[in-house]
Every structure is written in structure tokens, then in C-alpha cells.
mmCIF file with all atom_site columns, C-alpha atoms in Angstrom:
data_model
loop_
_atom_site.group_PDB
_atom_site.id
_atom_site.type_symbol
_atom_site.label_atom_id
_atom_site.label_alt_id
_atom_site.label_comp_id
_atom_site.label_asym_id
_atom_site.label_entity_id
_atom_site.label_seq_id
_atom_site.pdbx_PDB_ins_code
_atom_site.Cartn_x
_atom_site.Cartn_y
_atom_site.Cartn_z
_atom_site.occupancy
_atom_site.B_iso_or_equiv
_atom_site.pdbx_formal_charge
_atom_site.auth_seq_id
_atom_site.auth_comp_id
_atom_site.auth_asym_id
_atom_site.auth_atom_id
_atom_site.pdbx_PDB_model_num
ATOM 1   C CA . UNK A 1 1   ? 54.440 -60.308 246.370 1.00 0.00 ? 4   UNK A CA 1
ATOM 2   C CA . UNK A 1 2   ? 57.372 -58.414 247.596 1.00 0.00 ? 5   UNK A CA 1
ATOM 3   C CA . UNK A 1 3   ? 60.029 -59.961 245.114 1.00 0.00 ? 6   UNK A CA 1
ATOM 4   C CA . UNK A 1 4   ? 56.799 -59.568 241.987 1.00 0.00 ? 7   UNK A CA 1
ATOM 5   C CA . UNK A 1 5   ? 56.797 -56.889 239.531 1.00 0.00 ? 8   UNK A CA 1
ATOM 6   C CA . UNK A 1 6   ? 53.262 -55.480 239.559 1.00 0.00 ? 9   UNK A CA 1
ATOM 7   C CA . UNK A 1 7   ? 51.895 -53.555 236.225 1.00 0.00 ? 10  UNK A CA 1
ATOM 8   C CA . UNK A 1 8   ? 49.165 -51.410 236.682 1.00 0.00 ? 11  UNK A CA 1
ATOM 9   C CA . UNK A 1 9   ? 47.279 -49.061 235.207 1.00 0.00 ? 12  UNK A CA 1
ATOM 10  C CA . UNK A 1 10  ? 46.075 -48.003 238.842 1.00 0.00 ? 13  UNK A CA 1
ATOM 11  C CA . UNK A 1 11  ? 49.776 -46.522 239.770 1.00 0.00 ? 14  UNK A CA 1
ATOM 12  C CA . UNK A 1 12  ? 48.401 -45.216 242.939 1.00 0.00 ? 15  UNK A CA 1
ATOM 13  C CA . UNK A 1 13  ? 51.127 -44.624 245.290 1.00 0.00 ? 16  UNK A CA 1
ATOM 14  C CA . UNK A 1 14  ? 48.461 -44.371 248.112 1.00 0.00 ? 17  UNK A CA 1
ATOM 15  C CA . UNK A 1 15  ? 47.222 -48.137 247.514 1.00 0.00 ? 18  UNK A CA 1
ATOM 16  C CA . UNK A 1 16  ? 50.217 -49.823 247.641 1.00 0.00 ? 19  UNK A CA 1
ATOM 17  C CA . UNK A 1 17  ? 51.853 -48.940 244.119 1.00 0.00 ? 20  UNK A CA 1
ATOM 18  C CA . UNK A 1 18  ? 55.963 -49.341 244.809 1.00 0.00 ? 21  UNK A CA 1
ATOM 19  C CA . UNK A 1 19  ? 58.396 -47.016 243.643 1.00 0.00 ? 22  UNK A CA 1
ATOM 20  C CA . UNK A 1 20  ? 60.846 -48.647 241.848 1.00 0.00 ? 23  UNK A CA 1
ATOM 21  C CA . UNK A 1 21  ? 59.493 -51.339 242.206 1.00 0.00 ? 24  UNK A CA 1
ATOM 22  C CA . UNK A 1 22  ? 56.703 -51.763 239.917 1.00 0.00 ? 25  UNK A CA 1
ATOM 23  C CA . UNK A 1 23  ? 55.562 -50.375 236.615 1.00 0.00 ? 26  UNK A CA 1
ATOM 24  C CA . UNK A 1 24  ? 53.188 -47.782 235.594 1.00 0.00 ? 27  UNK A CA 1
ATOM 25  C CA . UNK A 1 25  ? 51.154 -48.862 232.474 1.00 0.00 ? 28  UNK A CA 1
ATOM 26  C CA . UNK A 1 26  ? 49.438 -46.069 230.140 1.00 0.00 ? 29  UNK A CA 1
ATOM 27  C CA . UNK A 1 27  ? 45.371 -46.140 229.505 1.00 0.00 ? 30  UNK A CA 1
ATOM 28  C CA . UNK A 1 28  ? 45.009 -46.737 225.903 1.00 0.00 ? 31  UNK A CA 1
ATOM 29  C CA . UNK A 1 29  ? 42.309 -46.814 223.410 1.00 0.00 ? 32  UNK A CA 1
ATOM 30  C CA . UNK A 1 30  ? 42.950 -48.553 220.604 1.00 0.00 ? 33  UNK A CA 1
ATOM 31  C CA . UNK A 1 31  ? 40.541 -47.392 218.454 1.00 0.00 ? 34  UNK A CA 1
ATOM 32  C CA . UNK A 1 32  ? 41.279 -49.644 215.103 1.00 0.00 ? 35  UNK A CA 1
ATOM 33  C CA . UNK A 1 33  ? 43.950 -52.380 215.001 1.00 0.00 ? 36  UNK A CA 1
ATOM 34  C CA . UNK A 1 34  ? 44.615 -51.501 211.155 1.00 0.00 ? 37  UNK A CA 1
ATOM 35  C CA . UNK A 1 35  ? 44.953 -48.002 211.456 1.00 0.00 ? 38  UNK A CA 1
ATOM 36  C CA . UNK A 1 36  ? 46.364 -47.469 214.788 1.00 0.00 ? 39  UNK A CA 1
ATOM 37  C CA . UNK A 1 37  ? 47.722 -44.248 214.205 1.00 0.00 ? 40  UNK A CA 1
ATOM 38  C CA . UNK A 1 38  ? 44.505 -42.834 212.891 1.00 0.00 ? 41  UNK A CA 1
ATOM 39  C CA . UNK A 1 39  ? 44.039 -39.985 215.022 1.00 0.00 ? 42  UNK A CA 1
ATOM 40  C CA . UNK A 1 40  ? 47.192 -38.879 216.351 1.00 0.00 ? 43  UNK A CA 1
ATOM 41  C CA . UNK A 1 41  ? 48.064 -34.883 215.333 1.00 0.00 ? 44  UNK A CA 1
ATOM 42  C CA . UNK A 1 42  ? 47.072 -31.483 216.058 1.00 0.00 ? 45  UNK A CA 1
ATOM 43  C CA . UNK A 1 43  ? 47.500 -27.903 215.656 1.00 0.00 ? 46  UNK A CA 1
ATOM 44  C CA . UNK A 1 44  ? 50.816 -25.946 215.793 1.00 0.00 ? 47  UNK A CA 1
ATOM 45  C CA . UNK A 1 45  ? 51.168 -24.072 218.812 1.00 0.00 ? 48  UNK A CA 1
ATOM 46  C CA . UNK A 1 46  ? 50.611 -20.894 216.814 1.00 0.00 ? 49  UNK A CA 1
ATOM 47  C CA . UNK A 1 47  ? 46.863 -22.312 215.878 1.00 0.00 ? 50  UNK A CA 1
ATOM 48  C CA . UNK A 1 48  ? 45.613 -23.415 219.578 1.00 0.00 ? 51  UNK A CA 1
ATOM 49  C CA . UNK A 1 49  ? 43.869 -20.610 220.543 1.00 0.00 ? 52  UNK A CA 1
ATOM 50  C CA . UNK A 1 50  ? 41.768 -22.390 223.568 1.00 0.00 ? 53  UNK A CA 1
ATOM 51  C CA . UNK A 1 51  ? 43.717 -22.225 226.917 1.00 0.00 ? 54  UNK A CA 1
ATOM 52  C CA . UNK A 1 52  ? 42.417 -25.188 228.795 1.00 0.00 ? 55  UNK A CA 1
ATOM 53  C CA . UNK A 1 53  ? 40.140 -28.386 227.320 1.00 0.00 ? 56  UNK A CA 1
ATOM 54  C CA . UNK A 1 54  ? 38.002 -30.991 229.397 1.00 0.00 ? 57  UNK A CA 1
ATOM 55  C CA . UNK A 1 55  ? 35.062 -32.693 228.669 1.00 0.00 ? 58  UNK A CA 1
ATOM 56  C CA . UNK A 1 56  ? 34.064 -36.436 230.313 1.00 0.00 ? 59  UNK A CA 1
ATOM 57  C CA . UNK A 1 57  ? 31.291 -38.120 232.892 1.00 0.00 ? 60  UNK A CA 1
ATOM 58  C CA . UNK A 1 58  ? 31.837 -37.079 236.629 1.00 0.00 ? 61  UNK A CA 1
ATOM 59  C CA . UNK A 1 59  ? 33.326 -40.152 237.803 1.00 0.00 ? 62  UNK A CA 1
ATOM 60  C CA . UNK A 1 60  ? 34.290 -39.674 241.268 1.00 0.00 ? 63  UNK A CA 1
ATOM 61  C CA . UNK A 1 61  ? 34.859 -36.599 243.617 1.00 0.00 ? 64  UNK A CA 1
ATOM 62  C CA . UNK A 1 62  ? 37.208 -34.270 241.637 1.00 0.00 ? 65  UNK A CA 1
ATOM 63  C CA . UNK A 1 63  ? 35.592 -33.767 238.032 1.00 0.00 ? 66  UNK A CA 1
ATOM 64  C CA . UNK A 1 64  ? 32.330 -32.161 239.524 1.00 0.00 ? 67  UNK A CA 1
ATOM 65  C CA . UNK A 1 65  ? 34.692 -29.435 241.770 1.00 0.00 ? 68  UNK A CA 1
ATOM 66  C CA . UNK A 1 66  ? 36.712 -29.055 238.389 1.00 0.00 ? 69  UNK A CA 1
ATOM 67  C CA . UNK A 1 67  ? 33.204 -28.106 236.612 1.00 0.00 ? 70  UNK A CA 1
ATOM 68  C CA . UNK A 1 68  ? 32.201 -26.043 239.586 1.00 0.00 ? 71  UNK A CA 1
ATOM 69  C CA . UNK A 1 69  ? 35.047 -23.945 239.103 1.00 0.00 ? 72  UNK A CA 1
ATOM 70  C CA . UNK A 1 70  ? 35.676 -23.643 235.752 1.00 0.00 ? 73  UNK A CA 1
ATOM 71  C CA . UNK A 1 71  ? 32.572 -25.003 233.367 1.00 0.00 ? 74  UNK A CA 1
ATOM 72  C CA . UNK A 1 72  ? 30.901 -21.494 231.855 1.00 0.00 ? 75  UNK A CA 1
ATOM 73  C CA . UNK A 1 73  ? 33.161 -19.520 233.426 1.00 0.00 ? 76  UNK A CA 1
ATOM 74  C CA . UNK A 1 74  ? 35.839 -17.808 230.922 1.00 0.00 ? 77  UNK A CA 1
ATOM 75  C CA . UNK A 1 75  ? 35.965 -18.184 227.059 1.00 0.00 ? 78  UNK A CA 1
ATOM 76  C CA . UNK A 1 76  ? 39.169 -19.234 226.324 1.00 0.00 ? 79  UNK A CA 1
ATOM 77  C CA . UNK A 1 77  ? 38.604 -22.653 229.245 1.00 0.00 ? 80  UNK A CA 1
ATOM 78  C CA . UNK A 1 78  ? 36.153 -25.627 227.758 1.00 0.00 ? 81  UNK A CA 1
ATOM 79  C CA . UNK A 1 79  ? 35.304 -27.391 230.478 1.00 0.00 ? 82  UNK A CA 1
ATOM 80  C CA . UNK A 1 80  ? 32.342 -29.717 230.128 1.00 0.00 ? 83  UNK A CA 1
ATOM 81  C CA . UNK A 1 81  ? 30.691 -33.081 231.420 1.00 0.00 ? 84  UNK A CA 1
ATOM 82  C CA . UNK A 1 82  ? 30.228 -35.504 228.714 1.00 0.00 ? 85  UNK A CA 1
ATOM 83  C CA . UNK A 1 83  ? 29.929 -35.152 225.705 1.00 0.00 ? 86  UNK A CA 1
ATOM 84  C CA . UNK A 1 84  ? 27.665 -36.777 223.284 1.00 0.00 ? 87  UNK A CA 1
ATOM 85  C CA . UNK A 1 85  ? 28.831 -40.941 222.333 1.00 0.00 ? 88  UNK A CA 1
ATOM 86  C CA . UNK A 1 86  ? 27.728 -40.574 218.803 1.00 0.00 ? 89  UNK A CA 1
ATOM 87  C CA . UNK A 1 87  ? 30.161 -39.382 215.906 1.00 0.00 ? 90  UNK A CA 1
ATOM 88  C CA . UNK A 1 88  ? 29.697 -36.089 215.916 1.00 0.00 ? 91  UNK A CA 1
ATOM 89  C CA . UNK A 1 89  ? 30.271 -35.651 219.901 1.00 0.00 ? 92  UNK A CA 1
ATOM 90  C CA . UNK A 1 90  ? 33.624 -37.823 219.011 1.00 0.00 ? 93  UNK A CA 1
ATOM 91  C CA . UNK A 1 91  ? 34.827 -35.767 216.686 1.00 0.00 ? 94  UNK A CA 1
ATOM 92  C CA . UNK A 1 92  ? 33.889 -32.511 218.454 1.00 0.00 ? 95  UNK A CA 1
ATOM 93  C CA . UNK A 1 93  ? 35.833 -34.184 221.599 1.00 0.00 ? 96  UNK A CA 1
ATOM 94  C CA . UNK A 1 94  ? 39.250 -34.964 219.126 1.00 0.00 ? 97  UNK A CA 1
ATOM 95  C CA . UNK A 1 95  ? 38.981 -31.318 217.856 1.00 0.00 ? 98  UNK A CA 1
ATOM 96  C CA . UNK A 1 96  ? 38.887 -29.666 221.206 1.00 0.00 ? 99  UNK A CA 1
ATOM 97  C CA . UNK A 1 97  ? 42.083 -31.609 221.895 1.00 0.00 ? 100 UNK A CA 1
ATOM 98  C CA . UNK A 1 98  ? 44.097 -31.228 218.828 1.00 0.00 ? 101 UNK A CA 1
ATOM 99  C CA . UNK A 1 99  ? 43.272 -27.066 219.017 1.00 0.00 ? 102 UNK A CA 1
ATOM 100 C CA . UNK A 1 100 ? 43.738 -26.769 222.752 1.00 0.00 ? 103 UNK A CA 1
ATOM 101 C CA . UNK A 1 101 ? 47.462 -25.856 224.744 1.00 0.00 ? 104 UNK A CA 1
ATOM 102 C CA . UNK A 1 102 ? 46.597 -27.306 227.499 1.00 0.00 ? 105 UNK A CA 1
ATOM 103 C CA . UNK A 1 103 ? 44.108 -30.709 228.076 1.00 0.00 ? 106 UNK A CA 1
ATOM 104 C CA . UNK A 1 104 ? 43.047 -31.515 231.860 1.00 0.00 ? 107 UNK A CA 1
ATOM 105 C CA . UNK A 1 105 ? 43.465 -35.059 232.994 1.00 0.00 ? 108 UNK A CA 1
ATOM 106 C CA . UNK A 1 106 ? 41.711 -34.916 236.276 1.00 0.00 ? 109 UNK A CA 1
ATOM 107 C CA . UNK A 1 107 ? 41.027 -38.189 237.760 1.00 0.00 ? 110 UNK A CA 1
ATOM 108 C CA . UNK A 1 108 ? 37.810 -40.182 237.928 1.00 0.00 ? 111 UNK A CA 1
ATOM 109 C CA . UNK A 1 109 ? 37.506 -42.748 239.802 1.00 0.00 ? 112 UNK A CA 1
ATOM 110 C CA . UNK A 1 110 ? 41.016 -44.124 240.149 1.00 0.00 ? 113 UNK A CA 1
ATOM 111 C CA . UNK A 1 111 ? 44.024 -41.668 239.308 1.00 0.00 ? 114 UNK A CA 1
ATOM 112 C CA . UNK A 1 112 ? 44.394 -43.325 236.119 1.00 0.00 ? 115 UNK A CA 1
ATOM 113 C CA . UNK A 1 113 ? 42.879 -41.785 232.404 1.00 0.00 ? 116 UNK A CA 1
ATOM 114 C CA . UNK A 1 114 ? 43.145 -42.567 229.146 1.00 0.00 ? 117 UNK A CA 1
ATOM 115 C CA . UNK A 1 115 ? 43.289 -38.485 228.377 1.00 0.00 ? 118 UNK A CA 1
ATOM 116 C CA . UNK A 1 116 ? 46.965 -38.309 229.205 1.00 0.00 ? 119 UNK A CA 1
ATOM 117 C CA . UNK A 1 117 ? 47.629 -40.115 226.526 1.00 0.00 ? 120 UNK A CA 1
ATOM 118 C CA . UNK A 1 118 ? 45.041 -39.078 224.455 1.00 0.00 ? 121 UNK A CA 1
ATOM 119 C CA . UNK A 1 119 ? 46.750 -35.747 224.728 1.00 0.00 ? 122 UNK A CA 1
ATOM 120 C CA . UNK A 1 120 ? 50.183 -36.685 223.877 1.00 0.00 ? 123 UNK A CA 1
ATOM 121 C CA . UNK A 1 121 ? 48.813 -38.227 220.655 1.00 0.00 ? 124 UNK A CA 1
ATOM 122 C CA . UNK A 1 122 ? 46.848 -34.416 220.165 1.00 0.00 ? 125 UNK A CA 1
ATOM 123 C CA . UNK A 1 123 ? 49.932 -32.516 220.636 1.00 0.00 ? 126 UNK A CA 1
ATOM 124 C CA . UNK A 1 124 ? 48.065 -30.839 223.573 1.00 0.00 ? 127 UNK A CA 1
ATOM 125 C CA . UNK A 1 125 ? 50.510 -30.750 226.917 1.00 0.00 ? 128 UNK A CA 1
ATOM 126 C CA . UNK A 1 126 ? 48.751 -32.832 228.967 1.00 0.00 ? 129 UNK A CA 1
ATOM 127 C CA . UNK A 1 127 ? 47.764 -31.113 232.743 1.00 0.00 ? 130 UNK A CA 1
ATOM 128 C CA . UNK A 1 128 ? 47.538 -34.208 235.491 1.00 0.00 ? 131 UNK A CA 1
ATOM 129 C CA . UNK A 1 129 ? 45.249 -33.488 238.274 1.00 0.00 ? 132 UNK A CA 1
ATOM 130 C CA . UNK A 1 130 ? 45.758 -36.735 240.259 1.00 0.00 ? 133 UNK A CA 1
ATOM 131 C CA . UNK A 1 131 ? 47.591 -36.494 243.855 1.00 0.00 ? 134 UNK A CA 1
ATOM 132 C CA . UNK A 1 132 ? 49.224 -40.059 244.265 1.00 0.00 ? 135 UNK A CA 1
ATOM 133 C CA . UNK A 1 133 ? 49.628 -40.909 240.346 1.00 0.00 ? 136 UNK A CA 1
ATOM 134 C CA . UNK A 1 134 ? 52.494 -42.262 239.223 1.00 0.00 ? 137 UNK A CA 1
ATOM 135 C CA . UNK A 1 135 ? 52.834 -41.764 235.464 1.00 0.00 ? 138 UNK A CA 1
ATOM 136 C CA . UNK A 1 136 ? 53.991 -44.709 232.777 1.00 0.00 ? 139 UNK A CA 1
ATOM 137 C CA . UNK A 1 137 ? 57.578 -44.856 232.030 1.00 0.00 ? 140 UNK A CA 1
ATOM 138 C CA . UNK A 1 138 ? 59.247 -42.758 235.089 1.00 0.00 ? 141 UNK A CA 1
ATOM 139 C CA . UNK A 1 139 ? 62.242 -44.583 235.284 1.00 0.00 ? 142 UNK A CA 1
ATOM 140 C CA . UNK A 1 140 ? 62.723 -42.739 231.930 1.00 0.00 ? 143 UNK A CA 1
ATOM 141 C CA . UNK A 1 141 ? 60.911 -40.089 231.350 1.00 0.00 ? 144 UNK A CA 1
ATOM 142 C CA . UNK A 1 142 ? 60.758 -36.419 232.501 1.00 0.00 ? 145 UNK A CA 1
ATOM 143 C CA . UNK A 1 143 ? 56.988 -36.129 232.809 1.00 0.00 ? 146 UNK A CA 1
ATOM 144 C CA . UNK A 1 144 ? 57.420 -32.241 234.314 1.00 0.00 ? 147 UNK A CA 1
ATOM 145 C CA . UNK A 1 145 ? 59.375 -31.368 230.630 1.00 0.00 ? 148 UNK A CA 1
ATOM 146 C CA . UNK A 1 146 ? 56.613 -32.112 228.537 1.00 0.00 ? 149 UNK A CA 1
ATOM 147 C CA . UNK A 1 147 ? 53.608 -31.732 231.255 1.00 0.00 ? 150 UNK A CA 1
ATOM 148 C CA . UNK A 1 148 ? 52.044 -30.014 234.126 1.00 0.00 ? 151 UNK A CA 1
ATOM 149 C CA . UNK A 1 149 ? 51.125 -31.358 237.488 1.00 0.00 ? 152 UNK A CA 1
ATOM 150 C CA . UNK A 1 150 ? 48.487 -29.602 239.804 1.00 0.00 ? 153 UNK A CA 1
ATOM 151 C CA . UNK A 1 151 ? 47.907 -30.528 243.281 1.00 0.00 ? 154 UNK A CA 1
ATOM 152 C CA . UNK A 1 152 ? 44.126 -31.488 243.681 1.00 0.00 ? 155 UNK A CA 1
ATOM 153 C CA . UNK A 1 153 ? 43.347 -28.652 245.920 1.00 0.00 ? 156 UNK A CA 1
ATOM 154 C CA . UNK A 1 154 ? 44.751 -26.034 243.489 1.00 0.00 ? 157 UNK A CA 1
ATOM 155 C CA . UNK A 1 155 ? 41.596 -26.380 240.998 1.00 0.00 ? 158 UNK A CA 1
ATOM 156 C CA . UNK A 1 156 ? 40.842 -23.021 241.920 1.00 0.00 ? 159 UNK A CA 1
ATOM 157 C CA . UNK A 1 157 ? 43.567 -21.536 240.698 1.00 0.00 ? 160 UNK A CA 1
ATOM 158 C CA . UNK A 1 158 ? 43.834 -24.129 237.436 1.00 0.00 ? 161 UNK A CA 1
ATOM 159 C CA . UNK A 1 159 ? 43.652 -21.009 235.126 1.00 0.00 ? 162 UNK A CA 1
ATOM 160 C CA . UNK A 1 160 ? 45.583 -18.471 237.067 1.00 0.00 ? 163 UNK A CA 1
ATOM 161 C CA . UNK A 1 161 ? 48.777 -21.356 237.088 1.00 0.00 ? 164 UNK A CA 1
ATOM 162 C CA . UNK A 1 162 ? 48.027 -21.867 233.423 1.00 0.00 ? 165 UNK A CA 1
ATOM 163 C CA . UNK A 1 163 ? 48.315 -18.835 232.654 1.00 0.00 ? 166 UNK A CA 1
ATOM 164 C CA . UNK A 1 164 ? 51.809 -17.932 234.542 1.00 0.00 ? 167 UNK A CA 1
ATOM 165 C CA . UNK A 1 165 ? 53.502 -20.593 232.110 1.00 0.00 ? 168 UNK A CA 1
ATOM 166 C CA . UNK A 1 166 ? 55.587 -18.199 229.854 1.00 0.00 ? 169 UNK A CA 1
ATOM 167 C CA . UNK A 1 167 ? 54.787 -18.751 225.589 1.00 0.00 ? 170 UNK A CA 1
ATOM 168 C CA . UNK A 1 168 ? 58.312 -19.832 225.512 1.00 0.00 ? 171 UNK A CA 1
ATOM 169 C CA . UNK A 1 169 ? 58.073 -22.919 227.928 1.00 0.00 ? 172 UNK A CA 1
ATOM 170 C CA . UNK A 1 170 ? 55.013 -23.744 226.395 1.00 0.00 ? 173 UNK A CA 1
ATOM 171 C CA . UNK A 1 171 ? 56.291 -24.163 223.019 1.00 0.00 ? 174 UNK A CA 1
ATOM 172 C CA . UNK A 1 172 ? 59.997 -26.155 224.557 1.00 0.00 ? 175 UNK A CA 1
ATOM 173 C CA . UNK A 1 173 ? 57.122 -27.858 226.971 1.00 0.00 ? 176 UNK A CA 1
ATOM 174 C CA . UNK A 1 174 ? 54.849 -28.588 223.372 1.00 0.00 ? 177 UNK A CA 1
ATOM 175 C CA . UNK A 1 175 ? 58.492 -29.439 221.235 1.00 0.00 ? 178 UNK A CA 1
ATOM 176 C CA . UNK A 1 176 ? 59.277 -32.396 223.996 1.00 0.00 ? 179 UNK A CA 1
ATOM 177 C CA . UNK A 1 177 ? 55.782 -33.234 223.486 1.00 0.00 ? 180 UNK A CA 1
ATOM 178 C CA . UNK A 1 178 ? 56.101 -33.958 220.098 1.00 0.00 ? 181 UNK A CA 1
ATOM 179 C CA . UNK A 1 179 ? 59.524 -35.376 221.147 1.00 0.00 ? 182 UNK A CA 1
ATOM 180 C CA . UNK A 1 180 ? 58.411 -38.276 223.381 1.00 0.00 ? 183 UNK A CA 1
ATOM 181 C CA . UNK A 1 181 ? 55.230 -39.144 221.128 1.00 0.00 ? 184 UNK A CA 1
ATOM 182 C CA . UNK A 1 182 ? 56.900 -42.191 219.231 1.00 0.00 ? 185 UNK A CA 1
ATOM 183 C CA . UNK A 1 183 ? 57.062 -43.429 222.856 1.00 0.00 ? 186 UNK A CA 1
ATOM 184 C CA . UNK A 1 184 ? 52.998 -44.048 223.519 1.00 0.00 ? 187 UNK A CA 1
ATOM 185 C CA . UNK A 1 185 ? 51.957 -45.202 219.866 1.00 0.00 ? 188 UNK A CA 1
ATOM 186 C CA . UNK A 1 186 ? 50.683 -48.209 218.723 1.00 0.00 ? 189 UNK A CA 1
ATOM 187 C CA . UNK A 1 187 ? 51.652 -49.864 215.600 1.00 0.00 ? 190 UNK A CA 1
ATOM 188 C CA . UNK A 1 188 ? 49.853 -52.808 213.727 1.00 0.00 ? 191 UNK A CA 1
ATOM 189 C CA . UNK A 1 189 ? 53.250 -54.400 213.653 1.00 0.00 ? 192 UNK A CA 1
ATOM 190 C CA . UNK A 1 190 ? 55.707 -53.069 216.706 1.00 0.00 ? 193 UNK A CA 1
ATOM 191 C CA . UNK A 1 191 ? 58.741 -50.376 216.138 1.00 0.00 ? 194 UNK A CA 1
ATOM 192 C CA . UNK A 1 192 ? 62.217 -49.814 217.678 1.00 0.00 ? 195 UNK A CA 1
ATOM 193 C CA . UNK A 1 193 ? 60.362 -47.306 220.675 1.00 0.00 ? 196 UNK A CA 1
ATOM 194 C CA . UNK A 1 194 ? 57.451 -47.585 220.243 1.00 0.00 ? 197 UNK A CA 1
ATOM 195 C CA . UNK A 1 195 ? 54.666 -48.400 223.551 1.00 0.00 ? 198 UNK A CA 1
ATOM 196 C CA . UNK A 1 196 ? 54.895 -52.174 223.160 1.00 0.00 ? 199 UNK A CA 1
ATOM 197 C CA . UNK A 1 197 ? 58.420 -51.412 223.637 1.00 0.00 ? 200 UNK A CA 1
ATOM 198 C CA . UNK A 1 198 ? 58.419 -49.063 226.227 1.00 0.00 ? 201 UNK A CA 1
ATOM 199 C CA . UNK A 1 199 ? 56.472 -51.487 228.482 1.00 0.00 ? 202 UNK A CA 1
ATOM 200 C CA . UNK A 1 200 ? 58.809 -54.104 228.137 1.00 0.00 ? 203 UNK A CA 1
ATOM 201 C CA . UNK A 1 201 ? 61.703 -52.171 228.711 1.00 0.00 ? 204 UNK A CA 1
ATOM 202 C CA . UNK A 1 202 ? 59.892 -51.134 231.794 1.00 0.00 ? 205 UNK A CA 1
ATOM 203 C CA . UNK A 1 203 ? 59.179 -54.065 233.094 1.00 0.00 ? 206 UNK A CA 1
ATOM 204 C CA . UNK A 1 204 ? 62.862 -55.683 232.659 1.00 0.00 ? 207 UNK A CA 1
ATOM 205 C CA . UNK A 1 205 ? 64.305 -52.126 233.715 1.00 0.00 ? 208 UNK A CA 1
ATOM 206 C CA . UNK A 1 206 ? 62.882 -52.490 237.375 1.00 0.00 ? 209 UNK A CA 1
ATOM 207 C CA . UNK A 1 207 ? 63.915 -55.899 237.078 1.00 0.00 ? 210 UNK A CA 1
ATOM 208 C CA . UNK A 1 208 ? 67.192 -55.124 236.616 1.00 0.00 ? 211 UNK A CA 1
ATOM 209 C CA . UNK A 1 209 ? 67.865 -52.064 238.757 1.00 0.00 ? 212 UNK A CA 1
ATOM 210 C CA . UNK A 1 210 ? 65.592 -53.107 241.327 1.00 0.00 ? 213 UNK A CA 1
ATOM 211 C CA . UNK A 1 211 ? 64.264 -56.618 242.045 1.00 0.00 ? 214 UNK A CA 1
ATOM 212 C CA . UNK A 1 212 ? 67.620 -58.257 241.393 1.00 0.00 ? 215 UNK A CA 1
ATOM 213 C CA . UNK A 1 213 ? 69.952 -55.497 243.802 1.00 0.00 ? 216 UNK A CA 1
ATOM 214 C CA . UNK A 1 214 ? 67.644 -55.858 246.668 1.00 0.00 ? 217 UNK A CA 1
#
């Protein structure tokens, strides 16, 4: 196993997940193979008027503190439990994100969720609240220009360090958003960048730079 490339979804640095060694896969939902791109967009910056979005089952130990703090507790941060499975609750759930600046992906479970990318494809700048995640593509990408990291035991101060993010490096932080989107989409039939891509190139990146110069 030491000379394999391992690629998870699971990047969990704390269970065994090797920097460079291995690769970081994102949580997808594909949510129609002929129209893949169905539901990617969202609001300008000037148009997202809700500070802070969450909404999903409390899988684990961290959702229900994230609740606890912040569920009812000031207008402009929608923080819920689950929301209804049928279409309406769907649709309410993509709206929140494509009108939102900022969309928590707090870990459930495992540190892994499919709402970081979810995000990306909403335009909303994705807030990771997952201690020993590694995210997909880091050989590459500069996760910290386009997103925010908060330490697990920062929740109670989730709005205060939201809030201390100037407009301007939102709207650079939202631009590289839009920037590295081509990057996590799907495509009926695969394009130059696109995730397929990306995965590979992952995958025979660490290959490269890693597995054969050891």
C-alpha cells in the first residue's frame, strides 16, 4: 500500500489519508446524465443578500453544535436541519444556495460533503468546517482564494469571522469562484478541464511528482 495511489472521497488526514501521496476526490451528485449542467448558477454578488446558508440531517457530532449556535438566531444566517425530500424542499434548498455569499460545509459523518461542490456550482463561496479535510485537487488549486476554512471549535464565532471578510475579498474570493468552476463540472461527453479531467490529472500528477521520486 505504500507505493499505491489511494482516491478517496474520505481525504481524512487523521485516518491515514497521505499528503502527496494520494488524491482527494470531490462528492458529486449527478443529478441527470443528459443535462448535467442543469443546475449550476446563481446570483451576482450584488443580489445575495443572505450572509450564511445551511440546511441538512445531523449526521454526526458537529451539525447539531452548528444549529445550537446559529439555527433562529440572526436574520441574515439560514441555518436549518433538513429540509423537506420532495420538490419543493429541493428547490427551496438550490435557492438558498444560489442567493447566499457564503454556504457552510460542516461535516457529517466523515469530513467529506457533497455541499462544497454544490456550492461552487451555486456561485456561493463555499465555508469548510472539517478539521483534517483535505480538499480535491490541492496539488493545484488554491482552495483559501476562492474559500474559507474554520477550525471546528470556532462555530461560535462562524458569523463574527464572516462578517470581518471585507466586500472587496468577497467579490475577488466570489470572481475565482466563478474562475475555477469549469474545474468540478460534469459533461455528458468530457471537456479540455473539466472534473473527469481534473481527476485524472490528479491521479497521474502524484504519480509523477511523488510515487515515482520516492
Amino acid at each position: 500500500m505504500s507505493h499505491c495511489i489511494r482516491a478517496l472521497c474520505n481525504a481524512n488526514v487523521a485516518r491515514d489519508f497521505k499528503i502527496p501521496k494520494d488524491v482527494s476526490l470531490p462528492v458529486t451528485y449527478i443529478r441527470s446524465a443528459e443535462h448535467p449542467l442543469e443546475y449550476v448558477g446563481g446570483s451576482p454578488p450584488s443580489e445575495r443578500h443572505i450572509l450564511a446558508f445551511f440546511a441538512g440531517g445531523m449526521h454526526g457530532y458537529l451539525r447539531p453544535i452548528l444549529l445550537k449556535y446559529w439555527s433562529d438566531k440572526e436574520p441574515d444566517m439560514k441555518i436549518f436541519g433538513p429540509l423537506p425530500r420532495d420538490v419543493e424542499g429541493k428547490e427551496k434548498y438550490r435557492e438558498f444556495m444560489k442567493t447566499s455569499r457564503y454556504c457552510i460545509c460542516a461535516k457529517g459523518y466523515e469530513v467529506h460533503t457533497p455541499r462544497v461542490v454544490e456550492s461552487i456550482y451555486s456561485g456561493c463561496v463555499p465555508v469548510i468546517i472539517s478539521d483534517n479535510y483535505v480538499p480535491p485537487f490541492f496539488e493545484m488549486l488554491d482552495w483559501e482564494a476562492f474559500s474559507v476554512f474554520i477550525l471546528e471549535k470556532d462555530i461560535p464565532n462562524l458569523r463574527t469571522i464572516l462578517l470581518s471578510i471585507s466586500g472587496e475579498k468577497y467579490i475577488t474570493m466570489h470572481q475565482r469562484l466563478k474562475a475555477v468552476q469549469q474545474h468540478f463540472l460534469w459533461h455528458k461527453k468530457p471537456q479540455k478541464y473539466d472534473l473527469f479531467h481534473m481527476i485524472l490529472h490528479s491521479v497521474w500528477y502524484n504519480r509523477v511528482f511523488h510515487i515515482n521520486h520516492k
